[in-house]
Structures are given as structure tokens and as C-alpha cells.
């Protein structure tokens, strides 16, 4: 199997450090550089907790791509940075695999058209955990029979975006099979702002942020005399890495824009 040359943006982060482990421990993957906003010119091995590998650190992706060869960029940073990195990677014909969440619909539309222009593969996945993808698919199945739905997503308290990319993606997938419907009592009134959460086509999304949590979501369905709960829990970030590996392997074989891991699972 041909070796895939990979750059990781955000290597010191909770997800990025797991991705460094994945790439350096996978036989047909090669980490050629990392992009961090600190430590320009140092090597990854100069930082505590990283393998003793001579991987250069760049603070600027564009500069990195002018000197370093890469097939794939894995981005696990923040929404604004991730968006800029994805644009730059496509400009340099490097295929992005993006786990960073918080992109708007306009961002995704822009990236899709950039991919089309460049005829390059790009995978953006708000959740790389296979179990979470199944939770979304099962929720879409259930929504055909239960139209009253509340999504409760729970994450660690350092998460920047709310609701989570997974919650938004779940709501989008459900909306593909459910007619828009205002839920609850027609005269419902919040006595404390935000009590009913965010609204997506009449469904409600609630975001919980607590230390100790990683990434969790339940989708609650209700109808006359019954409820159904579909729940997924990621207890540590290793749970996302089999999805990252699959996305890297897949992005090399496609020339399209893919949003959501479910679109590349068999
Ligand atoms: P994190 O621990 O805060 O890591 C983000 C990293 O990006 C930090 O090391 C940060 O450095 C670095 N960074 C900031 N600006 C940068 C820049 N300009 N260039 C390079 N690196 C930069 O966050 P995380 O928990 O790993 O999550 C990262 C992203 O992945 C978030 O958007 C999160 O929602 C998403 N996520 C996705 C999945 C999935 O399955 N798709 C799962 C979990 C999380 P500093 O710390 O110095 O600022």
C-alpha cells in the first residue's frame, strides 16, 4: 500500500494529539509536518509528551505547504482556523479531513464549491465515532414514526461551539424525513430565556457543558403513551480515531465533498 503523507493542524489539542498517535502508529501513514499557532521552527519532539520524531512545526499552513509534501491535511483546531486551513489545503491540492466543528451552512457551501472547482476530495465529519454515526442513522429511522423530538447533547466545558456539530447534523438528518412541526403547547412561554433550548424546524436542541464529560448525545422521541431514547457516549477521544483513519483512506479515492462520516460508511 502506498504511504499517505499527512499534515496535522492542532497537534497539541485533545483530538490532535490522538491523531498524532494514530498517524505515527499506522504503517501506511506518514506524518510530514504539524501546524500549530505556537512553536514555529521547532520539532514535535521538542514538545513534551510527543514521540521522538523529527516532525517540523509550522505556524502558517501556507508556508508549510510551500515546502512540505502532503496528500492529506487533518484539521482539529477551531472553526475560524479550520475554515482557513481547509481553503488553503484545497488551494495546494491537499485533501482535507476536517473534524473541527462549528462551520456554518455558508462555510460548507463555500468548501463544497471549492472542492468542485479543484476536483478534489474533502471530508468534513462533525463526529468521527462510528457509534455516533449509527446513533444519527437510527434517529433518522425513528423520526419516520415519531415526529416529536428533543436532542440533548452533553460535552466537556472547554467546547467552543454550541450546539455541537453532531446535534446539528442529527437535526438535519431527521429533517430530511420529518415535516417541520412546532412542538410543545402552542401557547408555551419561556419564563427563563433558553429554557426550551435552540429550535431547529420545531425540534429542540439542548446543550449541556460540564467538566468530566467527553462527547455524549441522546435523542428523545415521544408519542402517545411511549418514548424512545437513542443514546451514544464517547468516553475518550480514542473513540474517534477509527473514523479519522477511514476518512483519510477514503478522501484519497474521491473527488467530491463529503459532509458526515455516515456518507462513507458501507
Ligand atoms: P482543543 O483541545 O482545544 O484543541 C484545539 C487545538 O488547536 C489546540 O491545541 C489549539 O492550541 C490549536 N490551535 C488553535 N489555533 C490554531 C492555529 N491557528 N493553528 C494550529 N492550531 C491551532 O480542542 P479539541 O477537543 O481537540 O477539539 C478540536 C476540534 O475538534 C473542535 O472543533 C471540536 O469541536 C472538534 N471535535 C471533533 C470531533 C469529531 O469527531 N469530529 C470530536 C471531538 C472534537 P491552543 O490550545 O494553544 O489554543
mmCIF file of N, CA and C in Angstrom, residues 9-82:
data_model
loop_
_atom_site.group_PDB
_atom_site.id
_atom_site.type_symbol
_atom_site.label_atom_id
_atom_site.label_comp_id
_atom_site.label_asym_id
_atom_site.label_seq_id
_atom_site.Cartn_x
_atom_site.Cartn_y
_atom_site.Cartn_z
ATOM 1 N N UNK A 9 -3.103 19.671 11.776
ATOM 2 C CA UNK A 9 -3.228 21.006 12.381
ATOM 3 C C UNK A 9 -3.914 20.846 13.735
ATOM 4 N N UNK A 10 -3.283 21.420 14.761
ATOM 5 C CA UNK A 10 -3.823 21.316 16.127
ATOM 6 C C UNK A 10 -3.261 20.132 16.894
ATOM 7 N N UNK A 11 -1.948 19.818 16.722
ATOM 8 C CA UNK A 11 -1.398 18.572 17.289
ATOM 9 C C UNK A 11 -1.367 18.516 18.813
ATOM 10 N N UNK A 12 -1.376 19.691 19.486
ATOM 11 C CA UNK A 12 -1.342 19.651 20.957
ATOM 12 C C UNK A 12 -2.729 19.498 21.565
ATOM 13 N N UNK A 13 -3.770 19.595 20.747
ATOM 14 C CA UNK A 13 -5.148 19.554 21.252
ATOM 15 C C UNK A 13 -5.536 18.144 21.691
ATOM 16 N N UNK A 14 -6.703 18.070 22.345
ATOM 17 C CA UNK A 14 -7.176 16.757 22.831
ATOM 18 C C UNK A 14 -7.382 15.794 21.668
ATOM 19 N N UNK A 15 -7.967 16.274 20.568
ATOM 20 C CA UNK A 15 -8.182 15.413 19.399
ATOM 21 C C UNK A 15 -6.891 15.287 18.587
ATOM 22 N N UNK A 16 -6.197 16.432 18.404
ATOM 23 C CA UNK A 16 -4.988 16.442 17.577
ATOM 24 C C UNK A 16 -3.919 15.502 18.114
ATOM 25 N N UNK A 17 -3.760 15.433 19.444
ATOM 26 C CA UNK A 17 -2.715 14.563 19.997
ATOM 27 C C UNK A 17 -3.068 13.087 19.763
ATOM 28 N N UNK A 18 -4.358 12.764 19.777
ATOM 29 C CA UNK A 18 -4.769 11.382 19.437
ATOM 30 C C UNK A 18 -4.487 11.105 17.958
ATOM 31 N N UNK A 19 -4.708 12.136 17.121
ATOM 32 C CA UNK A 19 -4.470 11.961 15.679
ATOM 33 C C UNK A 19 -2.974 11.756 15.411
ATOM 34 N N UNK A 20 -2.116 12.457 16.181
ATOM 35 C CA UNK A 20 -0.659 12.255 16.021
ATOM 36 C C UNK A 20 -0.325 10.789 16.320
ATOM 37 N N UNK A 21 -0.921 10.247 17.403
ATOM 38 C CA UNK A 21 -0.680 8.831 17.755
ATOM 39 C C UNK A 21 -1.137 7.934 16.617
ATOM 40 N N UNK A 22 -2.355 8.210 16.116
ATOM 41 C CA UNK A 22 -2.911 7.376 15.044
ATOM 42 C C UNK A 22 -1.983 7.368 13.832
ATOM 43 N N UNK A 23 -1.578 8.560 13.389
ATOM 44 C CA UNK A 23 -0.801 8.666 12.146
ATOM 45 C C UNK A 23 0.585 8.045 12.328
ATOM 46 N N UNK A 24 1.215 8.303 13.485
ATOM 47 C CA UNK A 24 2.585 7.786 13.664
ATOM 48 C C UNK A 24 2.579 6.280 13.938
ATOM 49 N N UNK A 25 1.419 5.738 14.336
ATOM 50 C CA UNK A 25 1.377 4.298 14.625
ATOM 51 C C UNK A 25 0.752 3.490 13.486
ATOM 52 N N UNK A 26 0.356 4.161 12.418
ATOM 53 C CA UNK A 26 -0.258 3.427 11.288
ATOM 54 C C UNK A 26 0.789 3.249 10.191
ATOM 55 N N UNK A 27 0.965 1.987 9.784
ATOM 56 C CA UNK A 27 2.073 1.650 8.890
ATOM 57 C C UNK A 27 2.072 2.441 7.583
ATOM 58 N N UNK A 28 0.909 2.579 6.942
ATOM 59 C CA UNK A 28 0.884 3.238 5.635
ATOM 60 C C UNK A 28 0.612 4.736 5.727
ATOM 61 N N UNK A 29 0.712 5.315 6.946
ATOM 62 C CA UNK A 29 0.581 6.771 7.122
ATOM 63 C C UNK A 29 1.949 7.338 7.501
ATOM 64 N N UNK A 30 2.228 8.560 7.012
ATOM 65 C CA UNK A 30 3.476 9.231 7.410
ATOM 66 C C UNK A 30 3.140 10.673 7.803
ATOM 67 N N UNK A 31 3.528 11.076 9.002
ATOM 68 C CA UNK A 31 3.309 12.460 9.447
ATOM 69 C C UNK A 31 4.476 13.292 8.905
ATOM 70 N N UNK A 32 4.168 14.256 8.016
ATOM 71 C CA UNK A 32 5.270 15.017 7.401
ATOM 72 C C UNK A 32 5.466 16.379 8.072
ATOM 73 N N UNK A 33 4.419 16.927 8.721
ATOM 74 C CA UNK A 33 4.546 18.206 9.436
ATOM 75 C C UNK A 33 3.319 18.385 10.317
ATOM 76 N N UNK A 34 3.422 19.317 11.269
ATOM 77 C CA UNK A 34 2.236 19.715 12.036
ATOM 78 C C UNK A 34 2.104 21.233 11.973
ATOM 79 N N UNK A 35 0.872 21.714 12.132
ATOM 80 C CA UNK A 35 0.631 23.161 12.125
ATOM 81 C C UNK A 35 0.042 23.538 13.476
ATOM 82 N N UNK A 36 0.766 24.442 14.147
ATOM 83 C CA UNK A 36 0.346 24.913 15.457
ATOM 84 C C UNK A 36 0.469 26.426 15.418
ATOM 85 N N UNK A 37 -0.235 27.149 16.273
ATOM 86 C CA UNK A 37 -0.038 28.596 16.225
ATOM 87 C C UNK A 37 1.093 29.029 17.163
ATOM 88 N N UNK A 38 1.747 28.040 17.751
ATOM 89 C CA UNK A 38 2.917 28.318 18.593
ATOM 90 C C UNK A 38 4.071 27.432 18.120
ATOM 91 N N UNK A 39 5.269 27.733 18.585
ATOM 92 C CA UNK A 39 6.448 26.868 18.408
ATOM 93 C C UNK A 39 6.942 26.750 16.965
ATOM 94 N N UNK A 40 6.804 27.837 16.178
ATOM 95 C CA UNK A 40 7.288 27.815 14.785
ATOM 96 C C UNK A 40 8.769 27.450 14.750
ATOM 97 N N UNK A 41 9.149 26.577 13.842
ATOM 98 C CA UNK A 41 10.548 26.229 13.649
ATOM 99 C C UNK A 41 11.036 25.126 14.573
ATOM 100 N N UNK A 42 10.271 24.804 15.614
ATOM 101 C CA UNK A 42 10.686 23.690 16.494
ATOM 102 C C UNK A 42 10.264 22.364 15.854
ATOM 103 N N UNK A 43 10.654 21.294 16.502
ATOM 104 C CA UNK A 43 10.224 19.958 16.064
ATOM 105 C C UNK A 43 9.205 19.434 17.071
ATOM 106 N N UNK A 44 8.365 18.519 16.620
ATOM 107 C CA UNK A 44 7.370 17.935 17.527
ATOM 108 C C UNK A 44 8.065 17.279 18.727
ATOM 109 N N UNK A 45 9.247 16.710 18.474
ATOM 110 C CA UNK A 45 9.964 16.029 19.564
ATOM 111 C C UNK A 45 10.472 17.009 20.628
ATOM 112 N N UNK A 46 10.468 18.340 20.310
ATOM 113 C CA UNK A 46 10.855 19.336 21.330
ATOM 114 C C UNK A 46 9.725 19.543 22.345
ATOM 115 N N UNK A 47 8.516 19.129 21.990
ATOM 116 C CA UNK A 47 7.369 19.335 22.891
ATOM 117 C C UNK A 47 7.181 18.099 23.772
ATOM 118 N N UNK A 48 6.769 18.363 24.999
ATOM 119 C CA UNK A 48 6.601 17.273 25.960
ATOM 120 C C UNK A 48 5.461 16.353 25.549
ATOM 121 N N UNK A 49 5.677 15.074 25.710
ATOM 122 C CA UNK A 49 4.589 14.114 25.509
ATOM 123 C C UNK A 49 4.435 13.622 24.085
ATOM 124 N N UNK A 50 5.365 14.042 23.184
ATOM 125 C CA UNK A 50 5.238 13.599 21.795
ATOM 126 C C UNK A 50 6.349 12.607 21.440
ATOM 127 N N UNK A 51 6.105 11.758 20.433
ATOM 128 C CA UNK A 51 7.131 10.773 20.064
ATOM 129 C C UNK A 51 8.416 11.470 19.604
ATOM 130 N N UNK A 52 9.517 10.824 19.791
ATOM 131 C CA UNK A 52 10.829 11.415 19.427
ATOM 132 C C UNK A 52 10.992 11.349 17.909
ATOM 133 N N UNK A 53 10.178 12.121 17.209
ATOM 134 C CA UNK A 53 10.228 12.127 15.746
ATOM 135 C C UNK A 53 10.552 13.542 15.290
ATOM 136 N N UNK A 54 11.343 13.633 14.226
ATOM 137 C CA UNK A 54 11.770 14.941 13.697
ATOM 138 C C UNK A 54 10.694 15.576 12.834
ATOM 139 N N UNK A 55 9.533 15.839 13.389
ATOM 140 C CA UNK A 55 8.433 16.398 12.583
ATOM 141 C C UNK A 55 8.453 17.919 12.741
ATOM 142 N N UNK A 56 8.618 18.688 11.643
ATOM 143 C CA UNK A 56 8.669 20.147 11.789
ATOM 144 C C UNK A 56 7.316 20.759 12.163
ATOM 145 N N UNK A 57 7.407 21.842 12.963
ATOM 146 C CA UNK A 57 6.190 22.574 13.346
ATOM 147 C C UNK A 57 6.144 23.887 12.560
ATOM 148 N N UNK A 58 5.019 24.171 11.946
ATOM 149 C CA UNK A 58 4.803 25.442 11.225
ATOM 150 C C UNK A 58 3.650 26.181 11.892
ATOM 151 N N UNK A 59 3.746 27.519 11.923
ATOM 152 C CA UNK A 59 2.597 28.275 12.440
ATOM 153 C C UNK A 59 1.676 28.694 11.286
ATOM 154 N N UNK A 60 2.183 28.564 10.057
ATOM 155 C CA UNK A 60 1.415 29.016 8.905
ATOM 156 C C UNK A 60 1.271 27.858 7.914
ATOM 157 N N UNK A 61 0.033 27.441 7.673
ATOM 158 C CA UNK A 61 -0.182 26.286 6.788
ATOM 159 C C UNK A 61 0.323 26.559 5.382
ATOM 160 N N UNK A 62 0.111 27.790 4.902
ATOM 161 C CA UNK A 62 0.517 28.119 3.536
ATOM 162 C C UNK A 62 2.036 27.917 3.376
ATOM 163 N N UNK A 63 2.788 28.447 4.344
ATOM 164 C CA UNK A 63 4.250 28.277 4.301
ATOM 165 C C UNK A 63 4.617 26.802 4.374
ATOM 166 N N UNK A 64 3.905 26.092 5.206
ATOM 167 C CA UNK A 64 4.156 24.656 5.380
ATOM 168 C C UNK A 64 3.974 23.934 4.040
ATOM 169 N N UNK A 65 2.880 24.270 3.347
ATOM 170 C CA UNK A 65 2.586 23.561 2.098
ATOM 171 C C UNK A 65 3.518 23.960 0.956
ATOM 172 N N UNK A 66 4.201 25.101 1.122
ATOM 173 C CA UNK A 66 5.173 25.501 0.090
ATOM 174 C C UNK A 66 6.454 24.668 0.176
ATOM 175 N N UNK A 67 6.683 24.042 1.353
ATOM 176 C CA UNK A 67 7.935 23.279 1.492
ATOM 177 C C UNK A 67 7.726 21.792 1.790
ATOM 178 N N UNK A 68 6.556 21.465 2.334
ATOM 179 C CA UNK A 68 6.343 20.077 2.783
ATOM 180 C C UNK A 68 5.363 19.372 1.855
ATOM 181 N N UNK A 69 5.684 18.123 1.524
ATOM 182 C CA UNK A 69 4.797 17.346 0.661
ATOM 183 C C UNK A 69 3.691 16.712 1.504
ATOM 184 N N UNK A 70 2.474 16.761 1.012
ATOM 185 C CA UNK A 70 1.383 16.118 1.762
ATOM 186 C C UNK A 70 0.255 15.711 0.824
ATOM 187 N N UNK A 71 -0.404 14.603 1.182
ATOM 188 C CA UNK A 71 -1.595 14.178 0.445
ATOM 189 C C UNK A 71 -2.848 14.660 1.168
ATOM 190 N N UNK A 72 -2.767 14.667 2.515
ATOM 191 C CA UNK A 72 -3.963 14.941 3.327
ATOM 192 C C UNK A 72 -3.623 15.900 4.463
ATOM 193 N N UNK A 73 -4.553 16.813 4.740
ATOM 194 C CA UNK A 73 -4.466 17.643 5.951
ATOM 195 C C UNK A 73 -5.562 17.175 6.901
ATOM 196 N N UNK A 74 -5.181 16.852 8.134
ATOM 197 C CA UNK A 74 -6.196 16.573 9.169
ATOM 198 C C UNK A 74 -6.294 17.828 10.020
ATOM 199 N N UNK A 75 -7.471 18.441 10.064
ATOM 200 C CA UNK A 75 -7.630 19.658 10.870
ATOM 201 C C UNK A 75 -8.495 19.396 12.097
ATOM 202 N N UNK A 76 -7.914 19.698 13.268
ATOM 203 C CA UNK A 76 -8.631 19.548 14.544
ATOM 204 C C UNK A 76 -8.300 20.773 15.381
ATOM 205 N N UNK A 77 -8.839 21.916 14.953
ATOM 206 C CA UNK A 77 -8.486 23.182 15.605
ATOM 207 C C UNK A 77 -9.742 23.903 16.104
ATOM 208 N N UNK A 78 -9.982 25.093 15.572
ATOM 209 C CA UNK A 78 -11.167 25.882 15.948
ATOM 210 C C UNK A 78 -11.895 26.262 14.646
ATOM 211 N N UNK A 79 -13.172 26.665 14.730
ATOM 212 C CA UNK A 79 -13.934 26.890 13.490
ATOM 213 C C UNK A 79 -13.273 27.853 12.495
ATOM 214 N N UNK A 80 -12.823 29.033 12.951
ATOM 215 C CA UNK A 80 -12.256 30.016 12.001
ATOM 216 C C UNK A 80 -10.962 29.488 11.400
ATOM 217 N N UNK A 81 -10.117 28.927 12.271
ATOM 218 C CA UNK A 81 -8.827 28.406 11.802
ATOM 219 C C UNK A 81 -9.059 27.219 10.859
ATOM 220 N N UNK A 82 -9.979 26.345 11.249
ATOM 221 C CA UNK A 82 -10.265 25.155 10.439
ATOM 222 C C UNK A 82 -10.760 25.529 9.052
#
